[in-house]
mmCIF file of C-alpha atoms in Angstrom:
data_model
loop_
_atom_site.group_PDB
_atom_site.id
_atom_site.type_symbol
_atom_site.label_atom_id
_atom_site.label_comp_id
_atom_site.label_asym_id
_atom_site.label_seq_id
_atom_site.Cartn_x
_atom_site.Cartn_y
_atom_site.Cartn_z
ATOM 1 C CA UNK Q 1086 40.210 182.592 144.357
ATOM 2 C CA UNK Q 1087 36.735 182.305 142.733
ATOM 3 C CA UNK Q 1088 33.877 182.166 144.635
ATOM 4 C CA UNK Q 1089 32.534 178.157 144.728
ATOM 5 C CA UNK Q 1090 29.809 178.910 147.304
ATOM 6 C CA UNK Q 1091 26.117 177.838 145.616
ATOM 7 C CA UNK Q 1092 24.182 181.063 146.212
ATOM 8 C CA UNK Q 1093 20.325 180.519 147.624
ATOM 9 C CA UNK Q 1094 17.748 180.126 145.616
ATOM 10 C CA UNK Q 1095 16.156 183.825 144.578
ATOM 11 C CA UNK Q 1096 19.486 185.212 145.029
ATOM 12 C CA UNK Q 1097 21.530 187.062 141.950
ATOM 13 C CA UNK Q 1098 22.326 184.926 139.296
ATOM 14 C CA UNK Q 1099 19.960 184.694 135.775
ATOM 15 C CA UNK Q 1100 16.367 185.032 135.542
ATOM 16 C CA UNK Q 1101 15.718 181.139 135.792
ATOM 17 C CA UNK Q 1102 17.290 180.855 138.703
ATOM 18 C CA UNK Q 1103 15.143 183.086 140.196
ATOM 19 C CA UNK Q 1104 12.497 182.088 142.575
ATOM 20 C CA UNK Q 1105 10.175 185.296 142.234
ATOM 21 C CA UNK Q 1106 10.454 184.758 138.597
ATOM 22 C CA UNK Q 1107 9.167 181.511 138.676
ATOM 23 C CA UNK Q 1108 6.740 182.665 141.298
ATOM 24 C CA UNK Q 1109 5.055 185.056 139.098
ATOM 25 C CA UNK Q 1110 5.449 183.360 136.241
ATOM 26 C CA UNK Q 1111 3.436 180.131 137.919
ATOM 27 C CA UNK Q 1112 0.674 182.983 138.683
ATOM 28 C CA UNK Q 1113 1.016 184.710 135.695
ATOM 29 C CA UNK Q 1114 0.541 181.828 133.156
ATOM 30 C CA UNK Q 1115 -2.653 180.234 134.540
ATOM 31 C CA UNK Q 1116 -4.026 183.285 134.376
ATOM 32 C CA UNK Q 1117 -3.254 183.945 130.490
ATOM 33 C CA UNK Q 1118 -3.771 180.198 129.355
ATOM 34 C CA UNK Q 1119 -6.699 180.906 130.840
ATOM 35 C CA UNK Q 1120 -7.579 184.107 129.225
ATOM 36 C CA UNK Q 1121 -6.806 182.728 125.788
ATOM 37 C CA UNK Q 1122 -8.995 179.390 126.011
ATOM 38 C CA UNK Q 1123 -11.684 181.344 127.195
ATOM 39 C CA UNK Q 1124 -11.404 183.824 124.269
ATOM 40 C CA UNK Q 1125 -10.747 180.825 121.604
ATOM 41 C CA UNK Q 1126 -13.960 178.766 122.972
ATOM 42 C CA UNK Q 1127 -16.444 180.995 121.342
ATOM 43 C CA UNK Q 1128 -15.120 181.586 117.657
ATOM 44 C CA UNK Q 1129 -14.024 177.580 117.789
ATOM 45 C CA UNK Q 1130 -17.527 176.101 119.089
ATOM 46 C CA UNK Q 1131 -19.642 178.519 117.983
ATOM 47 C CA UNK Q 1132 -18.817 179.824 114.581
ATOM 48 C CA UNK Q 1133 -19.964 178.311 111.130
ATOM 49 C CA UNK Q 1134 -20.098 174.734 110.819
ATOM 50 C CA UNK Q 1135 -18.023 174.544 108.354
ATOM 51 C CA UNK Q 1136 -14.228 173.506 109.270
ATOM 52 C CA UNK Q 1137 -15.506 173.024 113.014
ATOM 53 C CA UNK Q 1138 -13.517 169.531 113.227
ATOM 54 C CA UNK Q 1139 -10.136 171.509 112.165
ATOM 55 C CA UNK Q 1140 -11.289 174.504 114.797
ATOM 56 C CA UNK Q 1141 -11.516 172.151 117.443
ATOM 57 C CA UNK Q 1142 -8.582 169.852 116.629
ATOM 58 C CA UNK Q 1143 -6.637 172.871 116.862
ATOM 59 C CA UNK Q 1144 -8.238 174.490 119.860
ATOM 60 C CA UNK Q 1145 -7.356 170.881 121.786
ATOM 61 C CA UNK Q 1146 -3.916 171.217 120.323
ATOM 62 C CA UNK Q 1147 -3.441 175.017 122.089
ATOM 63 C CA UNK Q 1148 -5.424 173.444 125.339
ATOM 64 C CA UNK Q 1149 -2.700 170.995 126.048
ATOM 65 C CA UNK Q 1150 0.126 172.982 125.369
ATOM 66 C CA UNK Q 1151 -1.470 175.800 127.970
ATOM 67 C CA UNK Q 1152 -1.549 172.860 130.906
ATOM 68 C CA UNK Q 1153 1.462 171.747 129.853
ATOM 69 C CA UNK Q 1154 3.453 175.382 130.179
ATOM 70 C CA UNK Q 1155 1.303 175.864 133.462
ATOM 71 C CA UNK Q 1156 2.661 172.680 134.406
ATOM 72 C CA UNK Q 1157 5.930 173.436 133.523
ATOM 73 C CA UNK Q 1158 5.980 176.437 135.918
ATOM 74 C CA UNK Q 1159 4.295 175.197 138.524
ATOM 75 C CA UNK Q 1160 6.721 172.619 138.884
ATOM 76 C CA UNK Q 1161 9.934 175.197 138.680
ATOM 77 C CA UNK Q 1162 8.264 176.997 141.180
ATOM 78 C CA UNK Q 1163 7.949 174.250 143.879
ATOM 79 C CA UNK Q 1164 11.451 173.222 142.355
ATOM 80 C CA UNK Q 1165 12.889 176.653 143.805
ATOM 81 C CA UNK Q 1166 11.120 176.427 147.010
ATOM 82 C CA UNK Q 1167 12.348 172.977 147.362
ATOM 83 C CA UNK Q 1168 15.679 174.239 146.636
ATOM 84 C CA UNK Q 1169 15.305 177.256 148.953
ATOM 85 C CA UNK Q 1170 14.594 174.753 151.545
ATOM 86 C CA UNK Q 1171 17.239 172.560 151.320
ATOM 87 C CA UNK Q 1172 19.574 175.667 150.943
ATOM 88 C CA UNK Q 1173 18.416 176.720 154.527
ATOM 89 C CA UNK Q 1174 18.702 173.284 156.034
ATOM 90 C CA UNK Q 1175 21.979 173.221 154.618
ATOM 91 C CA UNK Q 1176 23.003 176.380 155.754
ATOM 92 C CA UNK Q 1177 21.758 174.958 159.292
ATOM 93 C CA UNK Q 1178 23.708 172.239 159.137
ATOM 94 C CA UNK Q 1179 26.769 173.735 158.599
ATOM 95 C CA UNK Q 1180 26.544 176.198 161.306
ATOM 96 C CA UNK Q 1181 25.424 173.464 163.499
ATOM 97 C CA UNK Q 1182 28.305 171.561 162.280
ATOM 98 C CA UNK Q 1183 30.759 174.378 163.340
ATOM 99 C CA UNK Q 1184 29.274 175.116 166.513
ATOM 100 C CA UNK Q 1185 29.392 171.751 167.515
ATOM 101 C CA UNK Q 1186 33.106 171.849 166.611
ATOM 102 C CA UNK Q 1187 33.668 174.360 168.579
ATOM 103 C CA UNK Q 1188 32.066 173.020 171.783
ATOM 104 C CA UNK Q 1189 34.011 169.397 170.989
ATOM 105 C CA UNK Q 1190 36.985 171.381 171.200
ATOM 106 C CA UNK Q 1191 36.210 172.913 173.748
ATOM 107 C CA UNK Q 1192 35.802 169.666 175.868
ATOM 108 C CA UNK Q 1193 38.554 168.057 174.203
ATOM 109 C CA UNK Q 1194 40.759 171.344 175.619
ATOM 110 C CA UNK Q 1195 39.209 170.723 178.983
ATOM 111 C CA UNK Q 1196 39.913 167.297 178.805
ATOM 112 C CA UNK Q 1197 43.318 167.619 178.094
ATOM 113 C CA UNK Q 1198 43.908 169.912 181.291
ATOM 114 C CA UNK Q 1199 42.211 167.886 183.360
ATOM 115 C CA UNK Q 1200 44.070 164.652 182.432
ATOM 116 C CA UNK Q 1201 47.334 166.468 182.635
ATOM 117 C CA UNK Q 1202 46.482 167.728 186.163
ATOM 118 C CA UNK Q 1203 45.398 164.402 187.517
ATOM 119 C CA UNK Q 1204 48.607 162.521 185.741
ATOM 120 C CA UNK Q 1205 50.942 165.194 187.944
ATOM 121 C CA UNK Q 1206 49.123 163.715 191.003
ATOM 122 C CA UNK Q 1207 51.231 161.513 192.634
ATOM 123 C CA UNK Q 1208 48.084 159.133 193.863
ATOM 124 C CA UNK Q 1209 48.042 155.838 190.969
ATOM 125 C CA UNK Q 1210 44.531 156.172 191.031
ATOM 126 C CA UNK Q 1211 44.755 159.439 189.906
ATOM 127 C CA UNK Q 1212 46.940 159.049 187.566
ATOM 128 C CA UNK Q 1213 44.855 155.997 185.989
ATOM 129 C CA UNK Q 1214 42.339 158.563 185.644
ATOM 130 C CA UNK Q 1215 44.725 161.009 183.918
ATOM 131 C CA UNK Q 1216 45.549 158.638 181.396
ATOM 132 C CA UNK Q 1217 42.019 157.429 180.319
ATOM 133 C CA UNK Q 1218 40.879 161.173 180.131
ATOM 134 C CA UNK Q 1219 44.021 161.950 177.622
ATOM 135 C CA UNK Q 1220 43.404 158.295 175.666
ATOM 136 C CA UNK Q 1221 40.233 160.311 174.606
ATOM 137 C CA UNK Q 1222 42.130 163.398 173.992
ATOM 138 C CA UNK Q 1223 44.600 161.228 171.703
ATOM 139 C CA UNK Q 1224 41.738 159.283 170.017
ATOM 140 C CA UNK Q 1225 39.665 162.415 169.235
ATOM 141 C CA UNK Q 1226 39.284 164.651 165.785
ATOM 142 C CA UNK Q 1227 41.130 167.581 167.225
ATOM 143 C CA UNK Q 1228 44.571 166.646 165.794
ATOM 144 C CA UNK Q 1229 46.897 168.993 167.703
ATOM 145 C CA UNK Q 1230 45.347 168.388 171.051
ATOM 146 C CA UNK Q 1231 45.882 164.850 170.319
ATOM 147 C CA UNK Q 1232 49.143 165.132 169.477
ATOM 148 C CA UNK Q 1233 49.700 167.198 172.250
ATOM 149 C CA UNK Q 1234 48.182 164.488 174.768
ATOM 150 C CA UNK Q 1235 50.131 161.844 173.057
ATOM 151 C CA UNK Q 1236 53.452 164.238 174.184
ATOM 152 C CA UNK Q 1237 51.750 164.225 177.624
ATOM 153 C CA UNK Q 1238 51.376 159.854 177.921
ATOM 154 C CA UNK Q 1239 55.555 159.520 176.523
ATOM 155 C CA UNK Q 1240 56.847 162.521 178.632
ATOM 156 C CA UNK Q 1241 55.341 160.632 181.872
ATOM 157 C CA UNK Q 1242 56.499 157.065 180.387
ATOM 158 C CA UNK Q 1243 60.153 159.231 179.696
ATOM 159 C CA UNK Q 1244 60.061 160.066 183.577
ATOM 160 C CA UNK Q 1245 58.646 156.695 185.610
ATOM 161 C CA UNK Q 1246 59.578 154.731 183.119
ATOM 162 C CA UNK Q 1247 63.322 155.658 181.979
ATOM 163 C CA UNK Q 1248 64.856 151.982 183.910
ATOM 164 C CA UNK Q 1249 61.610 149.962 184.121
ATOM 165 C CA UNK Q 1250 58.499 149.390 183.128
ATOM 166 C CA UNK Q 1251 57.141 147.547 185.290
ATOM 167 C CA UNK Q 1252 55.168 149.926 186.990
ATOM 168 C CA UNK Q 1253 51.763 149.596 186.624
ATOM 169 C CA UNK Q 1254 50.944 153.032 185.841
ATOM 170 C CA UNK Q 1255 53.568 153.047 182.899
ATOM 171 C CA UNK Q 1256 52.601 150.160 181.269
ATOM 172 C CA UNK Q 1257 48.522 151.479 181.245
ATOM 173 C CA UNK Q 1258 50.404 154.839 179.774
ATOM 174 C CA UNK Q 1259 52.247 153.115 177.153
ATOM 175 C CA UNK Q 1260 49.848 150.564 176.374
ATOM 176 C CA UNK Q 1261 47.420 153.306 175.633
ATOM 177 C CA UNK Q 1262 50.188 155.217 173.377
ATOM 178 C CA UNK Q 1263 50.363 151.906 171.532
ATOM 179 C CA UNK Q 1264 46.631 152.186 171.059
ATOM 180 C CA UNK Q 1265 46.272 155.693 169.842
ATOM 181 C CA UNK Q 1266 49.327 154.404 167.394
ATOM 182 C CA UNK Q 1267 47.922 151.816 165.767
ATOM 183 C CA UNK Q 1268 44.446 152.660 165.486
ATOM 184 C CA UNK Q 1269 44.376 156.509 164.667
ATOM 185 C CA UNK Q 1270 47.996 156.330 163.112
ATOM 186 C CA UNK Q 1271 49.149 159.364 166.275
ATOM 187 C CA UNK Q 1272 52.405 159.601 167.429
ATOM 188 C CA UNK Q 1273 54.138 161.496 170.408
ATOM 189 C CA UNK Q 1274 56.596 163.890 168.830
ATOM 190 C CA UNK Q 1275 59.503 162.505 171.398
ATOM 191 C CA UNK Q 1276 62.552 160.775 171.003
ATOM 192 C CA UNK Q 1277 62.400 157.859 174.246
ATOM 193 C CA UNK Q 1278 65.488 156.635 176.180
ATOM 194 C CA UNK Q 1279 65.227 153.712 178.717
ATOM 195 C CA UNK Q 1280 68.146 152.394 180.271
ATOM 196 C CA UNK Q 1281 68.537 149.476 182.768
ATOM 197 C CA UNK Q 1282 70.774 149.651 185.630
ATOM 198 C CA UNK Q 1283 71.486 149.030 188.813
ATOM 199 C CA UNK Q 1284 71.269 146.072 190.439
ATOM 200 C CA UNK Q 1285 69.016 142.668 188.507
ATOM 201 C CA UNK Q 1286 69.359 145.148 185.708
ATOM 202 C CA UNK Q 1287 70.123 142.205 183.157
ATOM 203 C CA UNK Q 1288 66.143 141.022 184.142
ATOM 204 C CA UNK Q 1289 64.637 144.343 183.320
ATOM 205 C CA UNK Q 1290 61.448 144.077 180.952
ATOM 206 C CA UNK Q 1291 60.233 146.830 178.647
ATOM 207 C CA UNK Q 1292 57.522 146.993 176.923
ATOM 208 C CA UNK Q 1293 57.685 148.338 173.224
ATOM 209 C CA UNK Q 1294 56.365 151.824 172.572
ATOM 210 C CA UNK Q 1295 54.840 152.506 169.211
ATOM 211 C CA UNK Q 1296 53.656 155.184 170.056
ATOM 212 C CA UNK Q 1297 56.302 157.708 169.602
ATOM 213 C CA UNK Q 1298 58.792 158.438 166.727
ATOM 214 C CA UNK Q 1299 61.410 156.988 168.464
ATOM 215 C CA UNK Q 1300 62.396 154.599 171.219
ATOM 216 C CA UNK Q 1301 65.659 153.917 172.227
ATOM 217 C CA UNK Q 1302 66.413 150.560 174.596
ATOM 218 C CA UNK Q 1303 69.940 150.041 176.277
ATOM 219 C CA UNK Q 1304 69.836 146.736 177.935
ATOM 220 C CA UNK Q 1305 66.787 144.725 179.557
ATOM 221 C CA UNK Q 1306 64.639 142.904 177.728
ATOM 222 C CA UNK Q 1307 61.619 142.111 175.521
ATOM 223 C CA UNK Q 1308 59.289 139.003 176.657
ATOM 224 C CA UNK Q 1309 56.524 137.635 174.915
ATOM 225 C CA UNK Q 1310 56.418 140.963 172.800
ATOM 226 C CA UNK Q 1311 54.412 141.451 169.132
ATOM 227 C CA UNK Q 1312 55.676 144.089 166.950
ATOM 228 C CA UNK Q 1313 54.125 142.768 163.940
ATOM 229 C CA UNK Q 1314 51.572 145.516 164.595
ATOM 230 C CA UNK Q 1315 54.136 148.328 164.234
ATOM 231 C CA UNK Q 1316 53.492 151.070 162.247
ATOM 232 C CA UNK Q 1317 56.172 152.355 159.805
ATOM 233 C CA UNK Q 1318 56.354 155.632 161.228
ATOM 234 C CA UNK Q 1319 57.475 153.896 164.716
ATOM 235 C CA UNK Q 1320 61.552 153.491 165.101
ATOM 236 C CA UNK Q 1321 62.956 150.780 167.621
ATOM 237 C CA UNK Q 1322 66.113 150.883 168.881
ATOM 238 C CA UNK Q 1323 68.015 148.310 170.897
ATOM 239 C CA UNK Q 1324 71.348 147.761 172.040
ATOM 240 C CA UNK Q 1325 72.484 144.840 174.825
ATOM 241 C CA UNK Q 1326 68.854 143.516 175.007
ATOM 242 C CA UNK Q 1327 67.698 140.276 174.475
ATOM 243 C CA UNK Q 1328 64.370 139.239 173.195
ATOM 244 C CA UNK Q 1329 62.509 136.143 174.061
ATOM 245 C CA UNK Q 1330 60.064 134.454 172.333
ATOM 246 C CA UNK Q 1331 58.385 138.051 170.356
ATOM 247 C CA UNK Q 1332 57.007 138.031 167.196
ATOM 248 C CA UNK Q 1333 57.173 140.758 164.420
ATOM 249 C CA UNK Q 1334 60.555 141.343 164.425
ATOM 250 C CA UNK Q 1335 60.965 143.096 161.376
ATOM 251 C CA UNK Q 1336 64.432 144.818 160.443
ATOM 252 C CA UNK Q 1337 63.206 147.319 158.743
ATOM 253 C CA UNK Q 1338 62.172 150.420 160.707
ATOM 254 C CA UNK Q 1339 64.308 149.683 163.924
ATOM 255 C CA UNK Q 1340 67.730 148.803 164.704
ATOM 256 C CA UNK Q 1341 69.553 146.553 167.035
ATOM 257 C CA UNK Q 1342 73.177 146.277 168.238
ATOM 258 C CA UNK Q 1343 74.528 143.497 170.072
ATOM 259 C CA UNK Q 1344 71.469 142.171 171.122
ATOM 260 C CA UNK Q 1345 69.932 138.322 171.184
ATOM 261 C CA UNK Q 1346 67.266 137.000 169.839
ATOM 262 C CA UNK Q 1347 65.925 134.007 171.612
ATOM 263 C CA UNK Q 1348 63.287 131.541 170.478
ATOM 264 C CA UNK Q 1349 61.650 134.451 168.219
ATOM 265 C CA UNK Q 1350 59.676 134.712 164.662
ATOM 266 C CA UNK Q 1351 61.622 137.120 162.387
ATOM 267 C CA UNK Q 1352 59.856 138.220 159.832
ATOM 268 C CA UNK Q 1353 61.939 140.801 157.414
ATOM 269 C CA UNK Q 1354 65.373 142.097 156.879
ATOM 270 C CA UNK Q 1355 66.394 145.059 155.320
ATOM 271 C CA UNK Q 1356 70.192 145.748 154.434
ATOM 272 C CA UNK Q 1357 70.714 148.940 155.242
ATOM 273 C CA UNK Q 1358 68.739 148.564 158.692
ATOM 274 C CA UNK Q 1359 70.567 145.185 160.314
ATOM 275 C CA UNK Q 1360 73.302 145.343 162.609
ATOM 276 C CA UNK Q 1361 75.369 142.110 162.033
ATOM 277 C CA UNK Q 1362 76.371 142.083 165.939
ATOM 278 C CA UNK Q 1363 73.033 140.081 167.116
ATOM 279 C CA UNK Q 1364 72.838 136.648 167.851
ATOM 280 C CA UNK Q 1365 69.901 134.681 166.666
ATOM 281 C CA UNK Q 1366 68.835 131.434 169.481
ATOM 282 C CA UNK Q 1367 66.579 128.799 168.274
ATOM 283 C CA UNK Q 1368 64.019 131.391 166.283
ATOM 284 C CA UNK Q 1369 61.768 130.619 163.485
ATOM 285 C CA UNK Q 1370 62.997 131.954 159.868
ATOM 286 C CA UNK Q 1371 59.639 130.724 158.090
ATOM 287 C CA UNK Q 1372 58.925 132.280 155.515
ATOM 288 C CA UNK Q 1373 61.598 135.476 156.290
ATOM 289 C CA UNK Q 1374 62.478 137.702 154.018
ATOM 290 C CA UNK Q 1375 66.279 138.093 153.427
ATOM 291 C CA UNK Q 1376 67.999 141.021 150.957
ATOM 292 C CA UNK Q 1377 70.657 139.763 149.299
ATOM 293 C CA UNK Q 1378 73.998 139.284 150.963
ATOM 294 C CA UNK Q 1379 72.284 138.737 154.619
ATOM 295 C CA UNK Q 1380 71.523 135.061 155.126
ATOM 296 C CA UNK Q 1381 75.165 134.103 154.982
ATOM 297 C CA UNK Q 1382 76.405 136.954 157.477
ATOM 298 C CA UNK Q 1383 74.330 136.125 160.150
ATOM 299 C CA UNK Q 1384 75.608 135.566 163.482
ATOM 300 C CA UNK Q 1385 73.051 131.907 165.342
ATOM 301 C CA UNK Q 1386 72.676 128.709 166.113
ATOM 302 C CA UNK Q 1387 69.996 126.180 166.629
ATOM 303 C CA UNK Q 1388 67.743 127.759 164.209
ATOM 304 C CA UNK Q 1389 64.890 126.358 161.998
ATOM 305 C CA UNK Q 1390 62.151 126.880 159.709
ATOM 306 C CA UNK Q 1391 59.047 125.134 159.161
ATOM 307 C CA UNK Q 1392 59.266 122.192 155.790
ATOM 308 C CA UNK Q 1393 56.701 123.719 153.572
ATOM 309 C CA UNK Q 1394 57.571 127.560 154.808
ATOM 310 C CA UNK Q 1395 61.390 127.952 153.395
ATOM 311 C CA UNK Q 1396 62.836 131.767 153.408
ATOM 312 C CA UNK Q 1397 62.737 133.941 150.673
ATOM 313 C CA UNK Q 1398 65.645 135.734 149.304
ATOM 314 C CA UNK Q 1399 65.310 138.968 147.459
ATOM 315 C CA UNK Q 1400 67.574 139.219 144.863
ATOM 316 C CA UNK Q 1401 68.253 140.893 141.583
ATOM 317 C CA UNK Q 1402 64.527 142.148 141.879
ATOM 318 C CA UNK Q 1403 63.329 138.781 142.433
ATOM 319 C CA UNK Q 1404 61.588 136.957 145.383
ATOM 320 C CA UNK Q 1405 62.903 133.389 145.625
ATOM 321 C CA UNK Q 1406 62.506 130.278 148.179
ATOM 322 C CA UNK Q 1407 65.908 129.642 149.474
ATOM 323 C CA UNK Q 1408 67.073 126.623 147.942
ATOM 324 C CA UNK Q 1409 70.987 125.965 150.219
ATOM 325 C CA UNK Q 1410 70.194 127.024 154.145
ATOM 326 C CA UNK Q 1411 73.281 127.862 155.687
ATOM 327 C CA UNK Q 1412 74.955 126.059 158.357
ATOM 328 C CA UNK Q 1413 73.450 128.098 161.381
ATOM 329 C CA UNK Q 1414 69.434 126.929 160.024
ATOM 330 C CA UNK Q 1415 67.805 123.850 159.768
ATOM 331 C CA UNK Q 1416 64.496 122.292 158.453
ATOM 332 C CA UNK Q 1417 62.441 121.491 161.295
ATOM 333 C CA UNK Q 1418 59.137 120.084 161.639
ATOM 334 C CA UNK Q 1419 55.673 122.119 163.042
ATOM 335 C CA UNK Q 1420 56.115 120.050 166.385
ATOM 336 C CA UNK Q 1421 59.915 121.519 166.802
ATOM 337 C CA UNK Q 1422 58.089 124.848 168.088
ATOM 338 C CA UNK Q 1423 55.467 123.450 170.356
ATOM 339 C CA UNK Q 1424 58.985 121.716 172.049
ATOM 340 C CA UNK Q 1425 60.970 125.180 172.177
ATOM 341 C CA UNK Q 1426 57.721 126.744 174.103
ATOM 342 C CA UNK Q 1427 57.854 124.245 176.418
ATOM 343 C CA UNK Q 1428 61.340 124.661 177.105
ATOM 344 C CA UNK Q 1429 61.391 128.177 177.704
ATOM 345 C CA UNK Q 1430 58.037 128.990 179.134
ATOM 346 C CA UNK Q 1431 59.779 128.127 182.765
ATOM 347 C CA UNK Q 1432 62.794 130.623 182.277
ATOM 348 C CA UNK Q 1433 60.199 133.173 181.364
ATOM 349 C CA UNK Q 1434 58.222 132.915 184.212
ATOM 350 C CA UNK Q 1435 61.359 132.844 186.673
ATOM 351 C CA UNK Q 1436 62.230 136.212 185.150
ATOM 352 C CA UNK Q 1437 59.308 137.680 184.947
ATOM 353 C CA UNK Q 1438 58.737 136.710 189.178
ATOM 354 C CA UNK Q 1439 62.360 138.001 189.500
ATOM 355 C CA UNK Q 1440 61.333 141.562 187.673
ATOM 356 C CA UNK Q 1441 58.058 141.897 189.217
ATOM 357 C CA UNK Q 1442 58.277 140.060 192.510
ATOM 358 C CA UNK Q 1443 54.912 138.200 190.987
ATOM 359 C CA UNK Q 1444 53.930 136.673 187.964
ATOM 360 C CA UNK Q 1445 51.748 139.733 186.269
ATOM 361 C CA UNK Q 1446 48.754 138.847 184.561
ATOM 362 C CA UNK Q 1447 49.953 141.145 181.462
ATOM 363 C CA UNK Q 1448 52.237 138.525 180.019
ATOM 364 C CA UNK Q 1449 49.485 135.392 179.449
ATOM 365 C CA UNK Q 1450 49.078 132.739 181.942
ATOM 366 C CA UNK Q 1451 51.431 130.760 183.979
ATOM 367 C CA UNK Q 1452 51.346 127.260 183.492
ATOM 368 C CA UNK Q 1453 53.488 126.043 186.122
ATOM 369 C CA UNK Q 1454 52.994 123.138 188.394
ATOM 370 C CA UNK Q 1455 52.685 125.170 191.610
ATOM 371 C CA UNK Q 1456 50.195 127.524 190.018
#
């Protein structure tokens, strides 16, 4: 491979790249402009009258063109020095640069052990600690630490978390894997499996993980959830859940089986991604995006979208309002959805107490007449 590296000024390379060329030549030259004037002022100002106006036209002629070469390389001279100097700062720079690399990796790898250590405590405080010193791990430049610290936060979610998350701890893990996810575009290289069982298991909440590859969800449920921040790269899975009242569901990189949708905004469908199994409750199609061949398999009732926000149909390579809704959606008006919040806010909050023993703070506020 050819050497692309800009050599220092005065270092190989042709004469007029040179800086101790153009240092001796802006020495030199004065010295023989000099020389010459002094030589051509005698016969030009002192010789016959005759043709002394031509003499001295000519002498002033010479004269500038002497200043102006002395100029010339004067100029290239303090041009290579500049050059030379900016060569060294860059040169500074760089090794600065890499040295201060080295010592961010250094604390990043420190970091990383640290926050690993304190997340195998078994104290949550601890553990809180563990996860905010890998969040900075995940977040920083070093992309296989980060990685590796994002494996950390969904093996820990994978273990506490694998039939609930409503431990505290777990949700400030997975909540910061969501972060990482979205805003540096990291994932945890792990494949996630929760299950709900036991007893209440029907009332168990998760909380959706974007930030690993893949999430699978058997049972439970989603509450007050907003994937429309997913990124691509993130896979959903859900079987037997039910979702109630999220937003962003988007059939495109996930895939659910048997599962209801209650009171939620869909936004997308993709053909080869939707399960015809679900059951769709009183959500909001406005403005949804249906493939062709979907709309009229799909398994709900008590559905609407908004008058001036019909679905669109894909078809034949063509985006299209839908003009016929089928039997299972209706044309509603904006104040339809203010009503279904209403209704359902109240269930919500009686399984969220039933999961958590409390309302928790994480799912909005409680608006409930015995506060």
């Amino acid at each position: 491979m050819a050497d692309t590296e800009r050599k220092p000024a005065g270092e190989h390379g042709p004469f007029w790249e040179n800086e101790a060329f153009w240092r001796g030549a802006a020495f030199a030259v004065p010295v023989i402009v000099g020389t010459g004037m002094l030589g051509g002022l005698v016969p030009t100002f002192f010789g016959p009258e005759e043709g002394l106006a031509e003499r001295s036209e000519i002498y002033g002629r010479f004269a500038l063109i002497g200043v102006a070469i002395v100029t010339f390389t004067t100029v290239m001279w303090r041009g290579m020095i500049a050059t030379r100097q900016a060569d060294s700062q860059e040169r500074q720079l760089e090794n600065f640069n890499k040295q201060f690399a080295k010592a961010g990796d250094d604390t990043l790898a420190t970091l990383f052990q640290n926050g690993a250590e304190m997340l195998a405590e078994d104290k949550p405080a601890k553990q809180s600690a563990g996860i905010a010193t890998l969040h900075t791990v995940a977040a920083g430049e070093n992309e296989r630490l980060a990685v590796a610290a994002m494996n950390v936060l969904a093996d820990f979610v994978q273990d506490n978390g694998a039939t609930s998350h409503d431990d505290r701890i777990v949700k400030h893990a997975i909540y910061t894997l969501n972060i990482v996810a979205v805003e540096q575009g990291r994932f945890a290289a792990r494949e996630l499996t929760f299950t709900s069982d036991g007893p209440g298991a029907e009332h168990a909440l998760w909380i959706g993980i974007l930030g690993s590859k893949v999430a699978n969800y058997e049972g439970g449920g989603f509450i007050l959830q907003d994937f429309s921040g997913a990124p691509v790269e993130c896979h959903i899975k859900a079987s037997n859940t039910i979702f109630s009242r999220c937003k962003g569901i988007i059939f495109a990189n996930s895939h659910q089986s048997n599962c209801i949708f209650s009171n939620c905004k869909i936004e997308m469908f993709r053909k080869d991604k939707y399960d015809f199994n679900n059951s769709f409750i009183e959500c909001d199609f406005s403005r949804t995006i249906f493939p062709d061949g979907i709309i009229e398999r799909i398994d709900g009732k008590d559905n609407f979208f908004r008058d001036n926000e019909p679905p669109i149909v894909f078809v034949d390579g063509r985006y299209a309002t839908l003009a016929n809704p089928p039997s299972w959606l209706d044309r509603k008006a904006d104040s339809h959805q203010k009503q279904l919040n209403e209704k359902y806010l109240a269930t919500e909050h009686a399984m969220a107490r039933n999961t958590f023993g409390s309302y928790p703070r994480w799912l909005g506020t409680e608006e409930t007449d015995d506060g």
